[in-house]
C-alpha cells in the first residue's frame, strides 16, 4: 500500500503549482540566493535554473517537487507586494518590466568642473544629461520565452519591445533596430537562441554562418541609430558563445599560432562558406572582432560584426570577467555599454576612437545642383578630422616615424627634450620628511576619469601643423612650442591672483613627467606653456608647430562617456549629490552591489583612457622597420598632438590642485602615479587631510565626488609600510602610488 501512496505523491508532485517565472526570480533574489546556490541544492546545471526563471523551460520530476517546495517556503518569507493601481483603474495582464524600460530623470543635474581653454578652472555649470542615456538598469536581466522566427520583432513580453526603444535617442523608436543594438547567440537544448537587450530572446533558424549573417540583416532588426546628424547607424553586433561557435563550425579557442596572427587561417572552411555566399572580411580577417560585409548599394549597408569572447575579444583587463557570463547576463553588460556609450567595435580603445568619429563624421552628404542626387561633400565636415590622415610635426613624432627620415639623424641617436615632445603622465615620488614620518598613514586620492576631464573643453588641432619661428605664445592656439621654462620657481608662484610661498623641493615640476626641474629649452604642448604663464612667469618660445584649424573636437566624446559613467554609478548607488562622508560610504564595495554594472564601469573607464592612448598607436609587428610607415598612420585619428595635449592638460589639472592644497594646508604629496596622488596623514580617510569648511571644499583644490575631475579614495596604507617597502627595495623614491590601493609592491614600470 505504501508503494501506491508514494506513486500518488509523485503524481501530485509532477503537477506541483509553480509561480510565474518573474516571481521565481524575485523570491530567489529576495532571500539573497544565487542561481549557482539553487542549482547546487537541486543538483542541476546553472543554465537549467536560469531557464526556469526565464520561463524558457519548466522543471520536471523529481526536481519539480523540490523546486516548488523551495518557492513555497520563500513565498511565506517574502510575500508579493501588489502593484499600485493606476488612476484609471487596474490594468489586467500588465507586462513584467524588462531591462532598460525606465527612463528616470536625475534628481539634480550633474555638476562638473569645466576648464577654460587656458586651463583655468571656471565657475561650475550643470549640463543636462540626455534622458536616453539615463536608462534604468535593474539587477539582472530576465529571460523570457523565445519568439517566433518568422516575426522576430514580436515578443511574448511587450515590455521587451519597449526596452529596445530605450536604445533610440529622443525622437522615437527606429523600427529598423527595435530589438536593440546586439544579440548574444547561444545554443541550448539543440536550439539556437539570440539574447537581445531588454530580455527579448529570438529563435534563430540559421544553420550556417552565412545564413546567420543573412538572418541578422533581414529579420533580426538589430542595430543602433546614428549618434550625430551626418553620421551613420551602427552595424548589428552578434556575440557568439562557445556553443554557437561549435554549431557554426568555428574553433572554440584559437591555437597559439592563430593568437599571434589574430585570426583563423584564410583557408578555414567557414571563410570558404562566406566567400561562396559573396560575403567579404575586412583586412584584419576573421578574428575576435570580425566584420562581415558586402559592398554597400547606395545608402544601404550590409555589414555584421562578430564578437567572440572565447577568442579574447573581451579582454579581462578592460571587461573583467564578462567573457565568463551566461548569455542573458552578458547581453545586459554589453547592451548597457552599447546603449550608453555605443555598440562595441573592437577593444575599448578601438571603440573609443570610433566614438570620436561617430560624433564628428569626416564627411557629409550634399545634394548635387545638376542632378539633384545626394553625394559626398568635397570638403570635410566642419569640426571633424577629415577623411585623410595628417602627418605630425617632427617633435611630435615617436621614434621610428618616417617624418624623421628627413632630419638625417645619426644612427642610434636618442632625442632629448629639445628635439622631442615629452608629454606623459606623472611618475614621481620623493623621500618622506621627518615630520611626515611621524604621521601614521599614507592615503591615496584618485581622479575620476582624469583623461576625460582633461579633454573637456580642450581646444585641439584639427588640421596640419604650421611651422613658426619666434612666435608669440597664444594659450588658445593648440600646438607644440619650443620654450625654456627653467626660470619658473615653484617656491614663489601665483595661486589665483595672489603670490604664495611654497617649499619647491617638495613639489614635482609640472613640466616633466618625472617631476624633474627643466634645465633648458624643451618642447611642450599648449596647456603646459599656458600653466607657466598662470604661475606668474613670462614665456618666450623660439619655435612652434601650431594648428590654425582647431576646435573642441573631444567635447562630445567626453560628454557621452561622462553621462554613461554617471548614470551607471547612480545605478550602483553613487550619485552626484552625496555629502563627502556619504560618498566615501557609497564607494565602499560599490561594484559588489551589481557585479554586471561593475563590469560596465570598468569598460567605460577603459574606453576613456584607451582612446587617448590609441591616438598615438605604435607599430604592432607586421614586419615593421624603423623609418617605415605602419598601418595606424593611415587613419585620421592617429594624432599624437591631441594625445599630448590631453595628457598635458590632465597633468596640469592635478598639479594645480596640489599647489592650491599646499598653499592652504602646508601639505605636499609623497608620490604621484598618473592620476593617483598620495599624502601622509594622521588618519586613514581622505577627510583627515582634505579641507572642508561647512561642507564646502577648498576652491580649486581636491573635492570628493563622483564627477569627472573630482577625486575618490584610492587606498590607505601605513607610513611604516611605506618605509619598509622602500627599505626592502633599497629605493628611497619608490613610487608608493602604484601600490597604495592594495599594498602589493612591484618595482616594474606599470605606467601608461
mmCIF file with all atom_site columns, N, CA and C in Angstrom, residues 472-515:
data_model
loop_
_atom_site.group_PDB
_atom_site.id
_atom_site.type_symbol
_atom_site.label_atom_id
_atom_site.label_alt_id
_atom_site.label_comp_id
_atom_site.label_asym_id
_atom_site.label_entity_id
_atom_site.label_seq_id
_atom_site.pdbx_PDB_ins_code
_atom_site.Cartn_x
_atom_site.Cartn_y
_atom_site.Cartn_z
_atom_site.occupancy
_atom_site.B_iso_or_equiv
_atom_site.pdbx_formal_charge
_atom_site.auth_seq_id
_atom_site.auth_comp_id
_atom_site.auth_asym_id
_atom_site.auth_atom_id
_atom_site.pdbx_PDB_model_num
ATOM 1   N N  . UNK A 1 472 ? 54.773 84.477 -30.915 1.00 0.00 ? 472 UNK A N  1
ATOM 2   C CA . UNK A 1 472 ? 54.229 84.995 -29.662 1.00 0.00 ? 472 UNK A CA 1
ATOM 3   C C  . UNK A 1 472 ? 53.260 83.944 -29.128 1.00 0.00 ? 472 UNK A C  1
ATOM 4   N N  . UNK A 1 473 ? 53.477 83.510 -27.893 1.00 0.00 ? 473 UNK A N  1
ATOM 5   C CA . UNK A 1 473 ? 52.657 82.424 -27.361 1.00 0.00 ? 473 UNK A CA 1
ATOM 6   C C  . UNK A 1 473 ? 51.198 82.846 -27.221 1.00 0.00 ? 473 UNK A C  1
ATOM 7   N N  . UNK A 1 474 ? 50.315 81.980 -27.710 1.00 0.00 ? 474 UNK A N  1
ATOM 8   C CA . UNK A 1 474 ? 48.874 82.187 -27.604 1.00 0.00 ? 474 UNK A CA 1
ATOM 9   C C  . UNK A 1 474 ? 48.281 80.981 -26.883 1.00 0.00 ? 474 UNK A C  1
ATOM 10  N N  . UNK A 1 475 ? 47.770 81.143 -25.662 1.00 0.00 ? 475 UNK A N  1
ATOM 11  C CA . UNK A 1 475 ? 47.249 79.985 -24.913 1.00 0.00 ? 475 UNK A CA 1
ATOM 12  C C  . UNK A 1 475 ? 46.010 79.360 -25.539 1.00 0.00 ? 475 UNK A C  1
ATOM 13  N N  . UNK A 1 476 ? 45.398 80.017 -26.506 1.00 0.00 ? 476 UNK A N  1
ATOM 14  C CA . UNK A 1 476 ? 44.217 79.466 -27.164 1.00 0.00 ? 476 UNK A CA 1
ATOM 15  C C  . UNK A 1 476 ? 44.548 78.736 -28.467 1.00 0.00 ? 476 UNK A C  1
ATOM 16  N N  . UNK A 1 477 ? 45.820 78.751 -28.835 1.00 0.00 ? 477 UNK A N  1
ATOM 17  C CA . UNK A 1 477 ? 46.231 78.152 -30.101 1.00 0.00 ? 477 UNK A CA 1
ATOM 18  C C  . UNK A 1 477 ? 46.892 76.808 -29.838 1.00 0.00 ? 477 UNK A C  1
ATOM 19  N N  . UNK A 1 478 ? 46.282 75.695 -30.243 1.00 0.00 ? 478 UNK A N  1
ATOM 20  C CA . UNK A 1 478 ? 46.894 74.382 -29.990 1.00 0.00 ? 478 UNK A CA 1
ATOM 21  C C  . UNK A 1 478 ? 48.148 74.193 -30.825 1.00 0.00 ? 478 UNK A C  1
ATOM 22  N N  . UNK A 1 479 ? 49.124 73.540 -30.216 1.00 0.00 ? 479 UNK A N  1
ATOM 23  C CA . UNK A 1 479 ? 50.357 73.285 -30.937 1.00 0.00 ? 479 UNK A CA 1
ATOM 24  C C  . UNK A 1 479 ? 51.443 72.794 -30.002 1.00 0.00 ? 479 UNK A C  1
ATOM 25  N N  . UNK A 1 480 ? 52.661 72.723 -30.524 1.00 0.00 ? 480 UNK A N  1
ATOM 26  C CA . UNK A 1 480 ? 53.845 72.317 -29.769 1.00 0.00 ? 480 UNK A CA 1
ATOM 27  C C  . UNK A 1 480 ? 54.836 73.472 -29.819 1.00 0.00 ? 480 UNK A C  1
ATOM 28  N N  . UNK A 1 481 ? 55.384 73.841 -28.648 1.00 0.00 ? 481 UNK A N  1
ATOM 29  C CA . UNK A 1 481 ? 56.197 75.048 -28.524 1.00 0.00 ? 481 UNK A CA 1
ATOM 30  C C  . UNK A 1 481 ? 57.569 74.688 -27.946 1.00 0.00 ? 481 UNK A C  1
ATOM 31  N N  . UNK A 1 482 ? 58.622 75.228 -28.549 1.00 0.00 ? 482 UNK A N  1
ATOM 32  C CA . UNK A 1 482 ? 59.979 75.082 -28.025 1.00 0.00 ? 482 UNK A CA 1
ATOM 33  C C  . UNK A 1 482 ? 60.257 76.304 -27.164 1.00 0.00 ? 482 UNK A C  1
ATOM 34  N N  . UNK A 1 483 ? 60.367 76.096 -25.845 1.00 0.00 ? 483 UNK A N  1
ATOM 35  C CA . UNK A 1 483 ? 60.487 77.223 -24.929 1.00 0.00 ? 483 UNK A CA 1
ATOM 36  C C  . UNK A 1 483 ? 61.276 76.782 -23.695 1.00 0.00 ? 483 UNK A C  1
ATOM 37  N N  . UNK A 1 484 ? 62.002 77.713 -23.105 1.00 0.00 ? 484 UNK A N  1
ATOM 38  C CA . UNK A 1 484 ? 62.777 77.447 -21.894 1.00 0.00 ? 484 UNK A CA 1
ATOM 39  C C  . UNK A 1 484 ? 61.939 77.833 -20.679 1.00 0.00 ? 484 UNK A C  1
ATOM 40  N N  . UNK A 1 485 ? 61.582 76.854 -19.842 1.00 0.00 ? 485 UNK A N  1
ATOM 41  C CA . UNK A 1 485 ? 60.790 77.094 -18.642 1.00 0.00 ? 485 UNK A CA 1
ATOM 42  C C  . UNK A 1 485 ? 61.609 76.857 -17.372 1.00 0.00 ? 485 UNK A C  1
ATOM 43  N N  . UNK A 1 486 ? 62.937 76.828 -17.516 1.00 0.00 ? 486 UNK A N  1
ATOM 44  C CA . UNK A 1 486 ? 63.786 76.546 -16.348 1.00 0.00 ? 486 UNK A CA 1
ATOM 45  C C  . UNK A 1 486 ? 63.771 77.690 -15.340 1.00 0.00 ? 486 UNK A C  1
ATOM 46  N N  . UNK A 1 487 ? 63.268 78.872 -15.724 1.00 0.00 ? 487 UNK A N  1
ATOM 47  C CA . UNK A 1 487 ? 63.250 80.009 -14.809 1.00 0.00 ? 487 UNK A CA 1
ATOM 48  C C  . UNK A 1 487 ? 62.032 80.008 -13.895 1.00 0.00 ? 487 UNK A C  1
ATOM 49  N N  . UNK A 1 488 ? 61.090 79.091 -14.105 1.00 0.00 ? 488 UNK A N  1
ATOM 50  C CA . UNK A 1 488 ? 59.893 79.039 -13.263 1.00 0.00 ? 488 UNK A CA 1
ATOM 51  C C  . UNK A 1 488 ? 60.276 78.480 -11.899 1.00 0.00 ? 488 UNK A C  1
ATOM 52  N N  . UNK A 1 489 ? 60.062 79.280 -10.849 1.00 0.00 ? 489 UNK A N  1
ATOM 53  C CA . UNK A 1 489 ? 60.445 78.918 -9.483  1.00 0.00 ? 489 UNK A CA 1
ATOM 54  C C  . UNK A 1 489 ? 59.191 78.503 -8.713  1.00 0.00 ? 489 UNK A C  1
ATOM 55  N N  . UNK A 1 490 ? 59.088 77.212 -8.368  1.00 0.00 ? 490 UNK A N  1
ATOM 56  C CA . UNK A 1 490 ? 57.893 76.702 -7.700  1.00 0.00 ? 490 UNK A CA 1
ATOM 57  C C  . UNK A 1 490 ? 57.791 77.147 -6.241  1.00 0.00 ? 490 UNK A C  1
ATOM 58  N N  . UNK A 1 491 ? 58.845 77.765 -5.707  1.00 0.00 ? 491 UNK A N  1
ATOM 59  C CA . UNK A 1 491 ? 58.754 78.259 -4.336  1.00 0.00 ? 491 UNK A CA 1
ATOM 60  C C  . UNK A 1 491 ? 58.069 79.625 -4.264  1.00 0.00 ? 491 UNK A C  1
ATOM 61  N N  . UNK A 1 492 ? 57.798 80.203 -5.424  1.00 0.00 ? 492 UNK A N  1
ATOM 62  C CA . UNK A 1 492 ? 57.160 81.526 -5.458  1.00 0.00 ? 492 UNK A CA 1
ATOM 63  C C  . UNK A 1 492 ? 56.279 81.578 -6.701  1.00 0.00 ? 492 UNK A C  1
ATOM 64  N N  . UNK A 1 493 ? 55.008 81.261 -6.535  1.00 0.00 ? 493 UNK A N  1
ATOM 65  C CA . UNK A 1 493 ? 54.098 81.155 -7.678  1.00 0.00 ? 493 UNK A CA 1
ATOM 66  C C  . UNK A 1 493 ? 52.803 81.885 -7.356  1.00 0.00 ? 493 UNK A C  1
ATOM 67  N N  . UNK A 1 494 ? 52.043 82.114 -8.416  1.00 0.00 ? 494 UNK A N  1
ATOM 68  C CA . UNK A 1 494 ? 50.713 82.673 -8.261  1.00 0.00 ? 494 UNK A CA 1
ATOM 69  C C  . UNK A 1 494 ? 49.711 81.548 -8.057  1.00 0.00 ? 494 UNK A C  1
ATOM 70  N N  . UNK A 1 495 ? 48.862 81.693 -7.049  1.00 0.00 ? 495 UNK A N  1
ATOM 71  C CA . UNK A 1 495 ? 47.737 80.781 -6.844  1.00 0.00 ? 495 UNK A CA 1
ATOM 72  C C  . UNK A 1 495 ? 46.493 81.634 -6.950  1.00 0.00 ? 495 UNK A C  1
ATOM 73  N N  . UNK A 1 496 ? 45.918 81.662 -8.134  1.00 0.00 ? 496 UNK A N  1
ATOM 74  C CA . UNK A 1 496 ? 44.846 82.612 -8.395  1.00 0.00 ? 496 UNK A CA 1
ATOM 75  C C  . UNK A 1 496 ? 45.455 83.965 -8.697  1.00 0.00 ? 496 UNK A C  1
ATOM 76  N N  . UNK A 1 497 ? 45.068 84.982 -7.938  1.00 0.00 ? 497 UNK A N  1
ATOM 77  C CA . UNK A 1 497 ? 45.586 86.329 -8.159  1.00 0.00 ? 497 UNK A CA 1
ATOM 78  C C  . UNK A 1 497 ? 46.701 86.692 -7.185  1.00 0.00 ? 497 UNK A C  1
ATOM 79  N N  . UNK A 1 498 ? 46.965 85.814 -6.207  1.00 0.00 ? 498 UNK A N  1
ATOM 80  C CA . UNK A 1 498 ? 47.941 86.133 -5.178  1.00 0.00 ? 498 UNK A CA 1
ATOM 81  C C  . UNK A 1 498 ? 49.213 85.294 -5.337  1.00 0.00 ? 498 UNK A C  1
ATOM 82  N N  . UNK A 1 499 ? 50.346 85.922 -5.017  1.00 0.00 ? 499 UNK A N  1
ATOM 83  C CA . UNK A 1 499 ? 51.608 85.198 -4.975  1.00 0.00 ? 499 UNK A CA 1
ATOM 84  C C  . UNK A 1 499 ? 51.706 84.471 -3.640  1.00 0.00 ? 499 UNK A C  1
ATOM 85  N N  . UNK A 1 500 ? 52.155 83.203 -3.679  1.00 0.00 ? 500 UNK A N  1
ATOM 86  C CA . UNK A 1 500 ? 52.281 82.418 -2.454  1.00 0.00 ? 500 UNK A CA 1
ATOM 87  C C  . UNK A 1 500 ? 53.677 81.808 -2.398  1.00 0.00 ? 500 UNK A C  1
ATOM 88  N N  . UNK A 1 501 ? 54.162 81.585 -1.193  1.00 0.00 ? 501 UNK A N  1
ATOM 89  C CA . UNK A 1 501 ? 55.466 80.950 -0.978  1.00 0.00 ? 501 UNK A CA 1
ATOM 90  C C  . UNK A 1 501 ? 55.257 79.478 -0.634  1.00 0.00 ? 501 UNK A C  1
ATOM 91  N N  . UNK A 1 502 ? 55.945 78.604 -1.337  1.00 0.00 ? 502 UNK A N  1
ATOM 92  C CA . UNK A 1 502 ? 55.831 77.164 -1.134  1.00 0.00 ? 502 UNK A CA 1
ATOM 93  C C  . UNK A 1 502 ? 57.222 76.562 -0.963  1.00 0.00 ? 502 UNK A C  1
ATOM 94  N N  . UNK A 1 503 ? 57.259 75.329 -0.524  1.00 0.00 ? 503 UNK A N  1
ATOM 95  C CA . UNK A 1 503 ? 58.524 74.592 -0.479  1.00 0.00 ? 503 UNK A CA 1
ATOM 96  C C  . UNK A 1 503 ? 58.679 73.877 -1.821  1.00 0.00 ? 503 UNK A C  1
ATOM 97  N N  . UNK A 1 504 ? 59.400 74.526 -2.723  1.00 0.00 ? 504 UNK A N  1
ATOM 98  C CA . UNK A 1 504 ? 59.536 73.975 -4.070  1.00 0.00 ? 504 UNK A CA 1
ATOM 99  C C  . UNK A 1 504 ? 60.216 72.627 -4.110  1.00 0.00 ? 504 UNK A C  1
ATOM 100 N N  . UNK A 1 505 ? 61.017 72.282 -3.087  1.00 0.00 ? 505 UNK A N  1
ATOM 101 C CA . UNK A 1 505 ? 61.701 70.989 -3.069  1.00 0.00 ? 505 UNK A CA 1
ATOM 102 C C  . UNK A 1 505 ? 60.748 69.822 -2.836  1.00 0.00 ? 505 UNK A C  1
ATOM 103 N N  . UNK A 1 506 ? 59.571 70.110 -2.299  1.00 0.00 ? 506 UNK A N  1
ATOM 104 C CA . UNK A 1 506 ? 58.597 69.053 -2.013  1.00 0.00 ? 506 UNK A CA 1
ATOM 105 C C  . UNK A 1 506 ? 57.529 68.932 -3.100  1.00 0.00 ? 506 UNK A C  1
ATOM 106 N N  . UNK A 1 507 ? 57.674 69.736 -4.154  1.00 0.00 ? 507 UNK A N  1
ATOM 107 C CA . UNK A 1 507 ? 56.702 69.711 -5.241  1.00 0.00 ? 507 UNK A CA 1
ATOM 108 C C  . UNK A 1 507 ? 57.338 69.132 -6.506  1.00 0.00 ? 507 UNK A C  1
ATOM 109 N N  . UNK A 1 508 ? 56.576 68.360 -7.296  1.00 0.00 ? 508 UNK A N  1
ATOM 110 C CA . UNK A 1 508 ? 57.096 67.945 -8.605  1.00 0.00 ? 508 UNK A CA 1
ATOM 111 C C  . UNK A 1 508 ? 56.982 69.100 -9.585  1.00 0.00 ? 508 UNK A C  1
ATOM 112 N N  . UNK A 1 509 ? 57.867 69.148 -10.539 1.00 0.00 ? 509 UNK A N  1
ATOM 113 C CA . UNK A 1 509 ? 57.724 70.137 -11.599 1.00 0.00 ? 509 UNK A CA 1
ATOM 114 C C  . UNK A 1 509 ? 56.495 69.783 -12.437 1.00 0.00 ? 509 UNK A C  1
ATOM 115 N N  . UNK A 1 510 ? 55.691 70.776 -12.816 1.00 0.00 ? 510 UNK A N  1
ATOM 116 C CA . UNK A 1 510 ? 54.538 70.476 -13.677 1.00 0.00 ? 510 UNK A CA 1
ATOM 117 C C  . UNK A 1 510 ? 54.922 70.268 -15.137 1.00 0.00 ? 510 UNK A C  1
ATOM 118 N N  . UNK A 1 511 ? 56.203 70.473 -15.462 1.00 0.00 ? 511 UNK A N  1
ATOM 119 C CA . UNK A 1 511 ? 56.620 70.491 -16.860 1.00 0.00 ? 511 UNK A CA 1
ATOM 120 C C  . UNK A 1 511 ? 57.218 69.180 -17.353 1.00 0.00 ? 511 UNK A C  1
ATOM 121 N N  . UNK A 1 512 ? 57.498 68.235 -16.447 1.00 0.00 ? 512 UNK A N  1
ATOM 122 C CA . UNK A 1 512 ? 58.100 66.967 -16.852 1.00 0.00 ? 512 UNK A CA 1
ATOM 123 C C  . UNK A 1 512 ? 57.373 65.804 -16.192 1.00 0.00 ? 512 UNK A C  1
ATOM 124 N N  . UNK A 1 513 ? 57.272 64.672 -16.864 1.00 0.00 ? 513 UNK A N  1
ATOM 125 C CA . UNK A 1 513 ? 56.569 63.515 -16.286 1.00 0.00 ? 513 UNK A CA 1
ATOM 126 C C  . UNK A 1 513 ? 57.222 62.994 -15.015 1.00 0.00 ? 513 UNK A C  1
ATOM 127 N N  . UNK A 1 514 ? 58.546 63.051 -14.924 1.00 0.00 ? 514 UNK A N  1
ATOM 128 C CA . UNK A 1 514 ? 59.254 62.574 -13.735 1.00 0.00 ? 514 UNK A CA 1
ATOM 129 C C  . UNK A 1 514 ? 59.311 63.622 -12.637 1.00 0.00 ? 514 UNK A C  1
ATOM 130 N N  . UNK A 1 515 ? 58.762 64.815 -12.907 1.00 0.00 ? 515 UNK A N  1
ATOM 131 C CA . UNK A 1 515 ? 58.764 65.860 -11.900 1.00 0.00 ? 515 UNK A CA 1
ATOM 132 C C  . UNK A 1 515 ? 60.079 66.586 -11.760 1.00 0.00 ? 515 UNK A C  1
#
